[in-house]
Coordinates of N, CA, C and O in Angstrom, one line a residue:
X1 N -35.3 4.3 7.3 CA -33.8 4.2 7.0 C -33.6 2.7 6.8 O -34.1 1.9 7.6
X2 N -32.9 2.3 5.7 CA -32.7 0.9 5.5 C -31.7 0.3 6.5 O -30.9 1.0 7.2
X3 N -31.7 -1.0 6.6 CA -30.9 -1.6 7.5 C -29.4 -1.4 7.3 O -28.7 -1.1 8.3
X4 N -28.9 -1.4 6.1 CA -27.5 -1.2 5.9 C -27.2 0.2 6.1 O -26.1 0.5 6.6
X5 N -28.0 1.2 5.8 CA -27.8 2.6 6.1 C -27.7 2.8 7.6 O -26.8 3.5 8.1
X6 N -28.6 2.2 8.3 CA -28.5 2.3 9.7 C -27.3 1.7 10.4 O -26.7 2.3 11.2
X7 N -26.8 0.6 9.8 CA -25.6 0.0 10.3 C -24.4 0.9 10.0 O -23.5 1.1 10.7
X8 N -24.4 1.4 8.8 CA -23.3 2.3 8.4 C -23.3 3.6 9.2 O -22.2 4.1 9.6
X9 N -24.4 4.1 9.5 CA -24.5 5.3 10.4 C -24.0 4.9 11.9 O -23.2 5.6 12.4
X10 N -24.4 3.7 12.3 CA -23.9 3.2 13.6 C -22.4 3.0 13.6 O -21.8 3.5 14.6
X11 N -21.9 2.5 12.6 CA -20.5 2.4 12.4 C -19.7 3.7 12.6 O -18.8 4.0 13.3
X12 N -20.2 4.7 11.8 CA -19.6 6.1 12.0 C -19.7 6.6 13.3 O -18.8 7.2 13.8
X13 N -20.9 6.5 14.0 CA -21.0 7.0 15.3 C -20.1 6.3 16.3 O -19.6 6.9 17.2
X14 N -20.0 5.0 16.2 CA -19.1 4.2 17.1 C -17.7 4.6 16.9 O -16.9 4.7 17.8
X15 N -17.3 4.8 15.6 CA -15.9 5.3 15.3 C -15.6 6.6 16.0 O -14.6 6.9 16.5
X16 N -16.6 7.6 16.0 CA -16.5 8.8 16.6 C -16.3 8.7 18.1 O -15.5 9.4 18.7
X17 N -17.2 7.9 18.7 CA -17.0 7.6 20.2 C -15.7 7.1 20.6 O -15.1 7.5 21.5
X18 N -15.3 6.1 19.8 CA -14.0 5.4 20.2 C -12.8 6.3 20.0 O -11.8 6.3 20.7
X19 N -12.8 7.2 18.9 CA -11.6 8.0 18.6 C -11.7 9.4 19.0 O -10.6 10.1 19.0
X20 N -12.9 9.8 19.4 CA -12.9 11.2 19.9 C -13.0 12.2 18.7 O -12.9 13.5 18.8
X21 N -13.0 11.7 17.4 CA -13.1 12.5 16.3 C -14.5 12.7 15.9 O -15.4 12.1 16.4
X22 N -14.7 13.6 14.9 CA -16.1 13.8 14.4 C -16.5 12.5 13.7 O -15.7 11.9 13.0
X23 N -17.8 12.3 13.7 CA -18.4 11.2 12.9 C -18.1 11.4 11.4 O -17.9 10.4 10.7
X24 N -18.1 12.6 10.9 CA -17.8 12.9 9.5 C -16.5 12.3 9.1 O -16.3 11.7 8.2
X25 N -15.5 12.7 9.9 CA -14.1 12.3 9.5 C -13.9 10.8 9.7 O -13.2 10.2 8.8
X26 N -14.5 10.1 10.7 CA -14.4 8.7 10.8 C -15.1 8.0 9.7 O -14.6 7.0 9.1
X27 N -16.3 8.6 9.3 CA -17.1 8.0 8.2 C -16.2 8.1 6.9 O -16.2 7.2 6.1
X28 N -15.6 9.3 6.7 CA -14.8 9.4 5.6 C -13.6 8.5 5.6 O -13.2 8.1 4.5
X29 N -13.0 8.3 6.7 CA -11.8 7.4 6.8 C -12.2 6.0 6.4 O -11.6 5.3 5.6
X30 N -13.4 5.5 6.9 CA -13.9 4.2 6.6 C -14.1 4.1 5.1 O -13.8 3.1 4.4
X31 N -14.8 5.1 4.5 CA -15.0 5.2 3.1 C -13.7 5.2 2.3 O -13.6 4.5 1.2
X32 N -12.7 5.9 2.7 CA -11.5 6.0 2.0 C -10.8 4.6 2.0 O -10.2 4.2 1.0
X33 N -10.8 3.9 3.2 CA -10.2 2.6 3.3 C -10.9 1.6 2.3 O -10.2 0.9 1.7
X34 N -12.2 1.7 2.3 CA -13.0 0.8 1.4 C -12.8 1.2 -0.1 O -12.4 0.2 -0.8
X35 N -12.7 2.5 -0.4 CA -12.5 2.8 -1.8 C -11.1 2.4 -2.3 O -10.9 2.2 -3.4
X36 N -10.1 2.5 -1.4 CA -8.7 2.1 -1.7 C -8.5 0.6 -1.7 O -7.5 0.1 -2.2
X37 N -9.5 -0.2 -1.3 CA -9.4 -1.6 -1.3 C -8.7 -2.1 0.0 O -8.3 -3.4 0.0
X38 N -8.5 -1.3 0.9 CA -7.9 -1.7 2.1 C -8.8 -2.5 3.1 O -8.3 -3.3 3.9
X39 N -10.1 -2.3 3.0 CA -11.1 -3.0 3.7 C -12.2 -3.4 2.8 O -12.5 -2.7 1.8
X40 N -13.0 -4.5 3.2 CA -14.2 -4.9 2.4 C -15.3 -3.9 2.8 O -15.3 -3.4 3.9
X41 N -16.3 -3.9 1.8 CA -17.4 -3.1 2.2 C -18.2 -3.7 3.3 O -18.2 -4.9 3.5
X42 N -18.9 -2.8 4.1 CA -19.7 -3.2 5.2 C -20.7 -4.3 4.8 O -20.9 -5.2 5.6
X43 N -21.3 -4.1 3.6 CA -22.3 -5.1 3.2 C -21.7 -6.5 3.1 O -22.5 -7.5 3.5
X44 N -20.6 -6.7 2.7 CA -19.9 -7.9 2.6 C -19.7 -8.6 4.0 O -20.0 -9.7 4.1
X45 N -19.3 -7.8 4.9 CA -19.2 -8.3 6.3 C -20.5 -8.7 6.9 O -20.6 -9.7 7.5
X46 N -21.5 -7.9 6.6 CA -22.8 -8.2 7.2 C -23.3 -9.6 6.6 O -23.9 -10.3 7.3
X47 N -23.1 -9.7 5.3 CA -23.5 -11.1 4.7 C -22.7 -12.2 5.4 O -23.3 -13.2 5.6
X48 N -21.4 -12.0 5.7 CA -20.7 -13.1 6.3 C -21.1 -13.3 7.8 O -21.1 -14.4 8.2
X49 N -21.5 -12.2 8.4 CA -22.0 -12.4 9.8 C -23.3 -13.3 9.7 O -23.4 -14.2 10.6
X50 N -24.1 -12.9 8.8 CA -25.4 -13.6 8.7 C -25.1 -15.1 8.4 O -25.9 -16.0 8.8
X51 N -24.2 -15.5 7.6 CA -23.9 -16.8 7.3 C -23.3 -17.6 8.4 O -23.7 -18.7 8.6
X52 N -22.5 -16.9 9.2 CA -21.8 -17.5 10.4 C -22.8 -17.7 11.5 O -22.8 -18.8 12.1
X53 N -23.6 -16.7 11.8 CA -24.5 -16.8 13.0 C -25.7 -15.9 12.7 O -25.8 -14.8 12.8
X54 N -26.8 -16.6 12.1 CA -28.0 -15.9 11.9 C -28.5 -15.2 13.1 O -28.5 -15.8 14.3
X55 N -29.0 -14.0 13.1 CA -29.5 -13.3 14.1 C -29.6 -11.8 13.8 O -29.7 -11.4 12.6
X56 N -29.5 -10.9 14.9 CA -29.5 -9.5 14.7 C -28.3 -8.8 15.1 O -27.8 -9.1 16.2
X57 N -27.8 -7.9 14.4 CA -26.6 -7.2 14.7 C -26.9 -6.1 15.7 O -27.9 -5.4 15.5
X58 N -26.2 -6.1 16.8 CA -26.4 -5.1 17.8 C -25.4 -3.9 17.7 O -25.8 -2.7 17.8
X59 N -24.2 -4.2 17.4 CA -23.1 -3.1 17.2 C -22.1 -3.6 16.1 O -21.9 -4.8 16.0
X60 N -21.6 -2.7 15.6 CA -20.5 -3.0 14.6 C -19.5 -1.9 14.7 O -19.8 -0.7 14.6
X61 N -18.2 -2.2 14.8 CA -17.1 -1.2 14.9 C -15.9 -1.6 14.0 O -15.7 -2.8 13.8
X62 N -15.3 -0.6 13.5 CA -14.1 -0.8 12.7 C -13.0 -0.4 13.8 O -12.9 0.7 14.2
X63 N -12.1 -1.4 14.0 CA -11.0 -1.2 15.0 C -9.7 -1.5 14.3 O -9.6 -2.3 13.4
X64 N -8.6 -0.9 14.9 CA -7.3 -1.3 14.5 C -6.6 -1.9 15.7 O -6.6 -1.3 16.8
X65 N -6.1 -3.2 15.5 CA -5.4 -3.9 16.6 C -4.2 -4.6 15.9 O -4.3 -5.3 14.9
X66 N -3.0 -4.3 16.6 CA -1.8 -4.9 16.2 C -1.5 -4.7 14.7 O -1.3 -5.7 14.0
X67 N -1.8 -3.5 14.2 CA -1.5 -3.1 12.8 C -2.4 -3.9 11.8 O -2.2 -4.0 10.7
X68 N -3.5 -4.3 12.3 CA -4.6 -5.0 11.6 C -5.9 -4.3 11.8 O -6.3 -3.9 12.8
X69 N -6.7 -4.1 10.7 CA -8.0 -3.5 10.7 C -9.0 -4.5 10.9 O -9.1 -5.5 10.1
X70 N -9.8 -4.5 11.9 CA -10.9 -5.5 12.2 C -12.3 -4.9 12.1 O -12.5 -3.8 12.6
X71 N -13.2 -5.7 11.8 CA -14.6 -5.4 12.0 C -15.0 -6.2 13.2 O -14.8 -7.4 13.2
X72 N -15.4 -5.5 14.3 CA -15.9 -6.2 15.5 C -17.4 -6.1 15.5 O -18.0 -5.0 15.5
X73 N -18.1 -7.3 15.6 CA -19.5 -7.3 15.4 C -20.1 -7.9 16.7 O -19.7 -9.0 17.0
X74 N -21.0 -7.2 17.4 CA -21.8 -7.8 18.4 C -23.1 -8.1 18.0 O -23.8 -7.2 17.3
X75 N -23.6 -9.4 18.1 CA -24.9 -9.7 17.6 C -25.5 -10.7 18.6 O -24.9 -11.3 19.5
X76 N -26.9 -10.8 18.4 CA -27.7 -11.8 19.2 C -28.2 -12.8 18.1 O -28.7 -12.5 17.1
X77 N -28.0 -14.1 18.6 CA -28.5 -15.1 17.7 C -29.9 -15.5 17.9 O -30.6 -14.9 18.7
X78 N -30.4 -16.5 17.1 CA -31.8 -16.8 17.1 C -32.3 -17.4 18.5 O -33.5 -17.4 18.8
X79 N -31.4 -17.8 19.4 CA -31.7 -18.3 20.7 C -31.6 -17.3 21.7 O -31.7 -17.5 22.9
X80 N -31.2 -16.1 21.3 CA -31.0 -14.9 22.3 C -29.7 -14.9 23.0 O -29.4 -14.1 23.8
X81 N -28.7 -15.7 22.4 CA -27.3 -15.6 22.9 C -26.5 -14.5 22.3 O -26.7 -14.3 21.0
X82 N -25.8 -13.7 23.0 CA -25.0 -12.7 22.5 C -23.6 -13.1 22.0 O -23.0 -13.8 22.9
X83 N -23.1 -12.8 20.9 CA -21.9 -13.1 20.4 C -21.0 -11.9 19.9 O -21.6 -10.9 19.5
X84 N -19.7 -12.1 20.0 CA -18.8 -11.0 19.4 C -18.1 -11.9 18.3 O -17.5 -12.9 18.6
X85 N -18.0 -11.3 17.2 CA -17.3 -11.8 16.0 C -16.3 -10.9 15.5 O -16.6 -9.6 15.5
X86 N -15.1 -11.3 15.2 CA -14.0 -10.4 14.8 C -13.6 -10.9 13.3 O -13.2 -12.1 13.2
X87 N -13.7 -10.0 12.4 CA -13.5 -10.3 11.1 C -12.3 -9.5 10.6 O -12.2 -8.3 11.0
X88 N -11.3 -10.0 9.8 CA -10.3 -9.3 9.2 C -11.0 -8.4 8.1 O -11.7 -8.9 7.3
X89 N -10.8 -7.1 8.3 CA -11.5 -6.2 7.4 C -11.0 -6.2 6.0 O -11.8 -5.8 5.1
X90 N -9.8 -6.6 5.8 CA -9.3 -6.8 4.4 C -9.7 -8.0 3.7 O -10.2 -7.9 2.5
X91 N -9.6 -9.2 4.4 CA -10.0 -10.3 3.7 C -11.4 -10.9 4.0 O -11.9 -11.7 3.3
X92 N -12.0 -10.4 5.1 CA -13.3 -10.9 5.5 C -13.2 -12.2 6.3 O -14.2 -12.8 6.7
X93 N -12.0 -12.7 6.6 CA -11.8 -13.9 7.3 C -12.3 -13.7 8.8 O -12.0 -12.7 9.4
X94 N -13.1 -14.7 9.2 CA -13.6 -14.8 10.6 C -12.3 -15.2 11.4 O -11.9 -16.3 11.3
X95 N -11.9 -14.3 12.3 CA -10.7 -14.5 13.2 C -11.1 -15.1 14.5 O -10.4 -15.9 15.0
X96 N -12.3 -14.7 15.0 CA -12.7 -15.1 16.4 C -14.1 -15.0 16.5 O -14.7 -14.0 16.0
X97 N -14.7 -16.0 17.2 CA -16.2 -15.9 17.6 C -16.3 -16.3 19.0 O -15.9 -17.5 19.4
X98 N -16.8 -15.4 19.8 CA -16.9 -15.8 21.2 C -18.3 -15.4 21.9 O -18.8 -14.3 21.4
X99 N -18.8 -16.2 22.7 CA -20.1 -15.8 23.3 C -19.8 -14.8 24.4 O -18.8 -14.9 25.2
X100 N -20.6 -13.7 24.3 CA -20.4 -12.6 25.3 C -21.2 -12.9 26.6 O -22.3 -13.5 26.5
X101 N -20.6 -12.7 27.6 CA -21.2 -13.0 29.1 C -22.2 -11.9 29.4 O -22.4 -11.0 29.3

């Protein structure tokens, strides 16, 4: 399984766990938002994560907070530090980056 496919599968599973809905419907929702231009493709966000903090992505979630859709990314950098990065899903802007305890 390719890395992007694995991350997309993880995103669908995480959406299902968070919302209590089936993985299929959450995956479809994310695809519909992407196809409508409401959110950037997952690949674009992954590229931005890698530019911001090279390392390995541990988790990636699509969340809605305060009427804004966010990509929440948990990753470990090259020094072994765990970070949470929050990107605006529509613009790809990095909104927040914090070291996870």
